[in-house]
Amino acid sequence: MTSKVYAPNVHLFAFHLKTSQPTTLLWDKCNEIISQEFRVTKQLEIEEQSGYRVDLLKDKTTDDVALHFGSNVMLDNTSLAVTGVATPLRIQDTYALALNLRRPELEQNQTQPTQP
């Protein structure tokens, strides 16, 4: 019997002490991954602020504190749509990055067949 996964959704979390050098390591790695693996040209830009828990995305709004992106990846010569959300924040003395990658449930308002 072959198992199938429909619309996978993966959450990844990374942390970096604010006092560790280089201080931009976490953001640089995020930009490297999303630009190389997902061909995203918009960079994750950080704006430091004071406070205990701070959303760090430079262009954030009241309703949205994350960088949204979408791309296609190749798997077995098939192009698959992937969307992602990168949410940078600081909690006291630690930088944190929440990265969500997922395969949309619908494409062009149609459910997609699963592949074995």
XYZ file of N, CA and C in Angstrom:
348
model
N 0.843 -1.179 0.000
C 0.000 0.000 0.000
C 0.887 1.240 0.000
N 0.567 2.188 -0.849
C 1.325 3.423 -0.952
C 0.593 4.537 -0.222
N 1.314 5.218 0.667
C 0.730 6.350 1.385
C 0.910 7.616 0.566
N -0.048 8.516 0.672
C 0.016 9.790 -0.026
C -0.234 10.916 0.967
N 0.404 12.039 0.715
C 0.212 13.226 1.540
C -0.416 14.293 0.659
N -1.541 14.833 1.112
C -2.230 15.864 0.348
C -1.964 17.226 0.980
N -1.499 18.162 0.189
C -1.244 19.541 0.621
C -0.376 19.599 1.879
N 0.880 19.104 1.812
C 1.748 19.145 2.990
C 2.003 20.578 3.449
N 2.189 20.726 4.743
C 2.374 22.019 5.380
C 3.453 21.832 6.446
N 4.629 22.463 6.270
C 5.770 22.260 7.159
C 6.102 23.571 7.867
N 6.294 23.497 9.177
C 6.704 24.657 9.977
C 8.121 24.418 10.483
N 9.004 25.375 10.241
C 10.387 25.301 10.705
C 10.658 26.508 11.598
N 11.414 26.285 12.667
C 11.740 27.366 13.593
C 13.248 27.395 13.803
N 13.825 28.598 13.777
C 15.256 28.764 14.004
C 15.454 29.914 14.984
N 16.520 29.806 15.788
C 16.786 30.802 16.825
C 18.259 31.198 16.794
N 18.537 32.433 17.216
C 19.902 32.957 17.230
C 19.983 34.013 18.332
N 20.967 33.883 19.226
C 21.131 34.889 20.277
C 21.487 36.244 19.671
N 20.879 37.274 20.189
C 21.098 38.631 19.679
C 22.564 39.047 19.814
N 23.249 38.543 20.837
C 24.639 38.931 21.092
C 25.650 38.101 20.305
N 25.203 37.040 19.635
C 26.117 36.200 18.851
C 26.503 36.903 17.557
N 27.728 36.641 17.112
C 28.223 37.252 15.882
C 28.224 36.234 14.753
N 27.908 36.584 13.548
C 27.331 37.870 13.161
C 25.861 37.954 13.574
N 25.419 39.123 13.950
C 24.046 39.289 14.439
C 23.010 39.052 13.348
N 23.405 39.167 12.106
C 22.460 38.987 10.995
C 22.453 37.563 10.436
N 23.129 36.629 11.095
C 23.257 35.265 10.570
C 21.912 34.625 10.230
N 20.939 34.724 11.122
C 19.636 34.092 10.907
C 18.928 34.675 9.683
N 18.948 35.988 9.548
C 18.270 36.642 8.424
C 19.010 36.350 7.114
N 20.347 36.337 7.172
C 21.140 36.032 5.975
C 20.863 34.613 5.483
N 20.791 33.659 6.396
C 20.505 32.265 6.020
C 19.106 32.139 5.429
N 18.139 32.831 6.014
C 16.776 32.797 5.483
C 16.753 33.336 4.058
N 17.384 34.487 3.836
C 17.428 35.076 2.496
C 18.139 34.159 1.505
N 19.206 33.512 1.958
C 19.943 32.585 1.096
C 19.059 31.405 0.682
N 18.348 30.833 1.626
C 17.498 29.669 1.341
C 16.346 30.038 0.411
N 15.621 31.113 0.733
C 14.451 31.422 -0.103
C 14.852 31.940 -1.482
N 16.035 32.555 -1.599
C 16.456 33.014 -2.929
C 16.997 31.861 -3.769
N 17.765 30.949 -3.170
C 18.344 29.843 -3.940
C 17.341 28.730 -4.210
N 16.603 28.331 -3.201
C 15.709 27.182 -3.343
C 14.360 27.542 -3.962
N 13.901 28.785 -3.724
C 12.570 29.173 -4.198
C 12.607 30.349 -5.172
N 13.809 30.811 -5.515
C 13.997 31.908 -6.467
C 13.185 33.156 -6.091
N 13.148 33.468 -4.820
C 12.443 34.655 -4.326
C 13.420 35.825 -4.358
N 13.031 36.909 -4.994
C 13.932 38.053 -5.119
C 13.770 39.058 -3.981
N 12.616 39.097 -3.344
C 12.407 40.023 -2.224
C 13.155 39.490 -1.003
N 13.944 40.348 -0.394
C 14.739 39.966 0.767
C 13.969 40.216 2.061
N 14.271 39.433 3.065
C 13.734 39.636 4.400
C 14.497 40.815 5.002
N 13.820 41.940 5.222
C 14.463 43.131 5.777
C 14.002 43.329 7.210
N 14.965 43.567 8.090
C 14.713 43.644 9.527
C 14.802 45.087 10.003
N 13.904 45.437 10.919
C 13.922 46.756 11.553
C 13.875 46.531 13.061
N 14.999 46.754 13.724
C 15.098 46.519 15.168
C 14.300 47.577 15.926
N 13.615 47.144 16.975
C 12.836 48.033 17.833
C 13.009 47.582 19.276
N 12.662 48.457 20.205
C 12.761 48.092 21.616
C 11.505 47.339 22.040
N 11.644 46.576 23.118
C 10.514 45.825 23.644
C 10.905 44.403 23.976
N 10.043 43.709 24.717
C 10.313 42.324 25.117
C 10.079 41.359 23.957
N 8.952 41.514 23.255
C 8.630 40.682 22.085
C 8.319 41.623 20.936
N 9.131 41.557 19.879
C 9.039 42.534 18.797
C 8.966 41.831 17.442
N 7.980 42.207 16.625
C 7.915 41.761 15.236
C 8.912 42.609 14.457
N 9.837 41.977 13.738
C 10.971 42.688 13.158
C 10.885 42.993 11.667
N 9.868 42.521 10.967
C 9.791 42.771 9.528
C 9.701 44.270 9.268
N 10.570 44.781 8.413
C 10.636 46.220 8.157
C 9.332 46.772 7.594
N 8.722 46.080 6.639
C 7.513 46.589 5.979
C 6.232 46.012 6.565
N 6.244 45.700 7.852
C 5.062 45.081 8.465
C 3.912 46.079 8.551
N 2.718 45.522 8.668
C 1.526 46.328 8.902
C 0.892 45.823 10.191
N -0.161 46.469 10.621
C -0.854 46.040 11.833
C -1.378 44.622 11.693
N -1.822 44.273 10.497
C -2.428 42.963 10.261
C -1.473 41.906 9.736
N -0.271 42.282 9.323
C 0.626 41.321 8.686
C 2.078 41.614 9.055
N 2.721 40.668 9.722
C 4.096 40.849 10.190
C 5.043 39.847 9.534
N 4.661 39.306 8.368
C 5.452 38.258 7.730
C 5.731 38.575 6.267
N 6.800 37.974 5.756
C 7.134 38.040 4.338
C 6.481 36.844 3.656
N 5.603 37.101 2.710
C 4.908 36.038 1.977
C 5.604 35.839 0.634
N 5.731 34.596 0.211
C 6.338 34.327 -1.086
C 5.734 33.069 -1.695
N 5.906 32.946 -2.974
C 5.428 31.774 -3.698
C 6.401 31.429 -4.799
N 6.442 30.165 -5.158
C 7.362 29.714 -6.178
C 6.916 28.360 -6.700
N 7.635 27.871 -7.672
C 7.436 26.514 -8.165
C 8.723 25.740 -7.949
N 8.606 24.503 -7.513
C 9.757 23.619 -7.363
C 9.553 22.426 -8.277
N 10.649 21.839 -8.712
C 10.577 20.680 -9.601
C 10.721 19.394 -8.789
N 9.827 18.453 -9.038
C 9.887 17.137 -8.415
C 9.529 16.113 -9.480
N 10.461 15.237 -9.805
C 10.238 14.217 -10.837
C 9.743 14.839 -12.141
N 10.426 15.911 -12.565
C 10.094 16.624 -13.810
C 8.692 17.223 -13.814
N 8.142 17.464 -12.636
C 6.836 18.103 -12.503
C 7.003 19.388 -11.702
N 6.461 20.489 -12.209
C 6.509 21.761 -11.503
C 5.373 21.820 -10.485
N 5.735 22.050 -9.216
C 4.746 22.105 -8.141
C 4.756 23.483 -7.493
N 3.589 24.068 -7.311
C 3.477 25.364 -6.637
C 3.714 25.177 -5.141
N 4.513 26.082 -4.571
C 4.788 26.091 -3.137
C 4.636 27.527 -2.660
N 3.991 27.720 -1.517
C 3.907 29.051 -0.921
C 4.630 29.029 0.412
N 5.050 30.202 0.854
C 5.777 30.274 2.110
C 5.525 31.573 2.837
N 5.809 31.533 4.132
C 5.692 32.699 4.996
C 6.894 32.691 5.930
N 7.635 33.799 5.969
C 8.766 33.948 6.882
C 8.419 35.046 7.885
N 8.439 34.700 9.166
C 8.070 35.647 10.218
C 9.254 35.852 11.165
N 9.937 37.003 11.073
C 11.057 37.281 11.966
C 10.584 38.011 13.224
N 11.148 37.626 14.366
C 10.825 38.352 15.588
C 11.952 38.239 16.588
N 11.881 39.060 17.616
C 12.839 38.991 18.722
C 12.050 38.796 19.995
N 12.477 37.839 20.785
C 11.895 37.601 22.101
C 13.024 37.804 23.099
N 12.982 38.898 23.816
C 14.001 39.320 24.761
C 15.372 39.365 24.093
N 16.269 38.411 24.365
C 17.630 38.456 23.821
C 17.847 37.477 22.665
N 16.764 36.952 22.105
C 16.873 35.914 21.079
C 16.093 36.292 19.824
N 16.768 36.177 18.678
C 16.082 36.329 17.402
C 15.435 35.000 17.056
N 14.257 35.058 16.475
C 13.544 33.842 16.076
C 13.006 34.028 14.663
N 12.982 32.925 13.938
C 12.423 32.923 12.593
C 11.473 31.746 12.482
N 10.222 32.043 12.172
C 9.233 30.997 11.891
C 9.072 30.956 10.376
N 9.338 29.795 9.797
C 9.246 29.625 8.351
C 8.220 28.542 8.059
N 7.206 28.898 7.281
C 6.150 27.956 6.915
C 6.195 27.741 5.409
N 6.299 26.483 5.005
C 6.278 26.109 3.591
C 5.120 25.160 3.384
N 4.360 25.390 2.321
C 3.211 24.513 2.107
C 2.880 24.386 0.635
N 2.218 23.321 0.351
C 1.688 23.054 -0.986
C 0.221 23.437 -0.942
N -0.210 24.409 -1.744
C -1.609 24.850 -1.690
C -2.588 23.712 -1.977
N -3.719 23.749 -1.290
C -4.754 22.738 -1.513
C -5.424 22.918 -2.865
N -5.526 24.165 -3.301
C -6.198 24.450 -4.576
C -5.243 25.151 -5.528
N -5.332 24.807 -6.803
C -4.650 25.534 -7.867
C -5.696 25.836 -8.916
N -5.829 27.104 -9.238
C -6.852 27.544 -10.188
C -8.230 27.038 -9.755
N -8.502 27.137 -8.446
C -9.771 26.730 -7.820
C -10.102 25.255 -8.011
N -9.093 24.427 -8.233
C -9.291 22.987 -8.389
C -8.398 22.251 -7.396
N -8.929 21.192 -6.782
C -8.067 20.355 -5.950
C -7.111 19.608 -6.863
N -5.925 19.337 -6.343
C -4.892 18.700 -7.145
C -4.773 17.220 -6.804
N -4.550 16.380 -7.798
C -4.374 14.957 -7.515
C -3.066 14.731 -6.766
N -3.054 13.755 -5.888
C -1.826 13.418 -5.176
C -0.970 12.532 -6.062
N 0.325 12.603 -5.831
C 1.267 11.774 -6.573
C 1.780 10.684 -5.641
N 1.999 9.475 -6.133
C 2.511 8.403 -5.259
C 3.897 8.706 -4.764
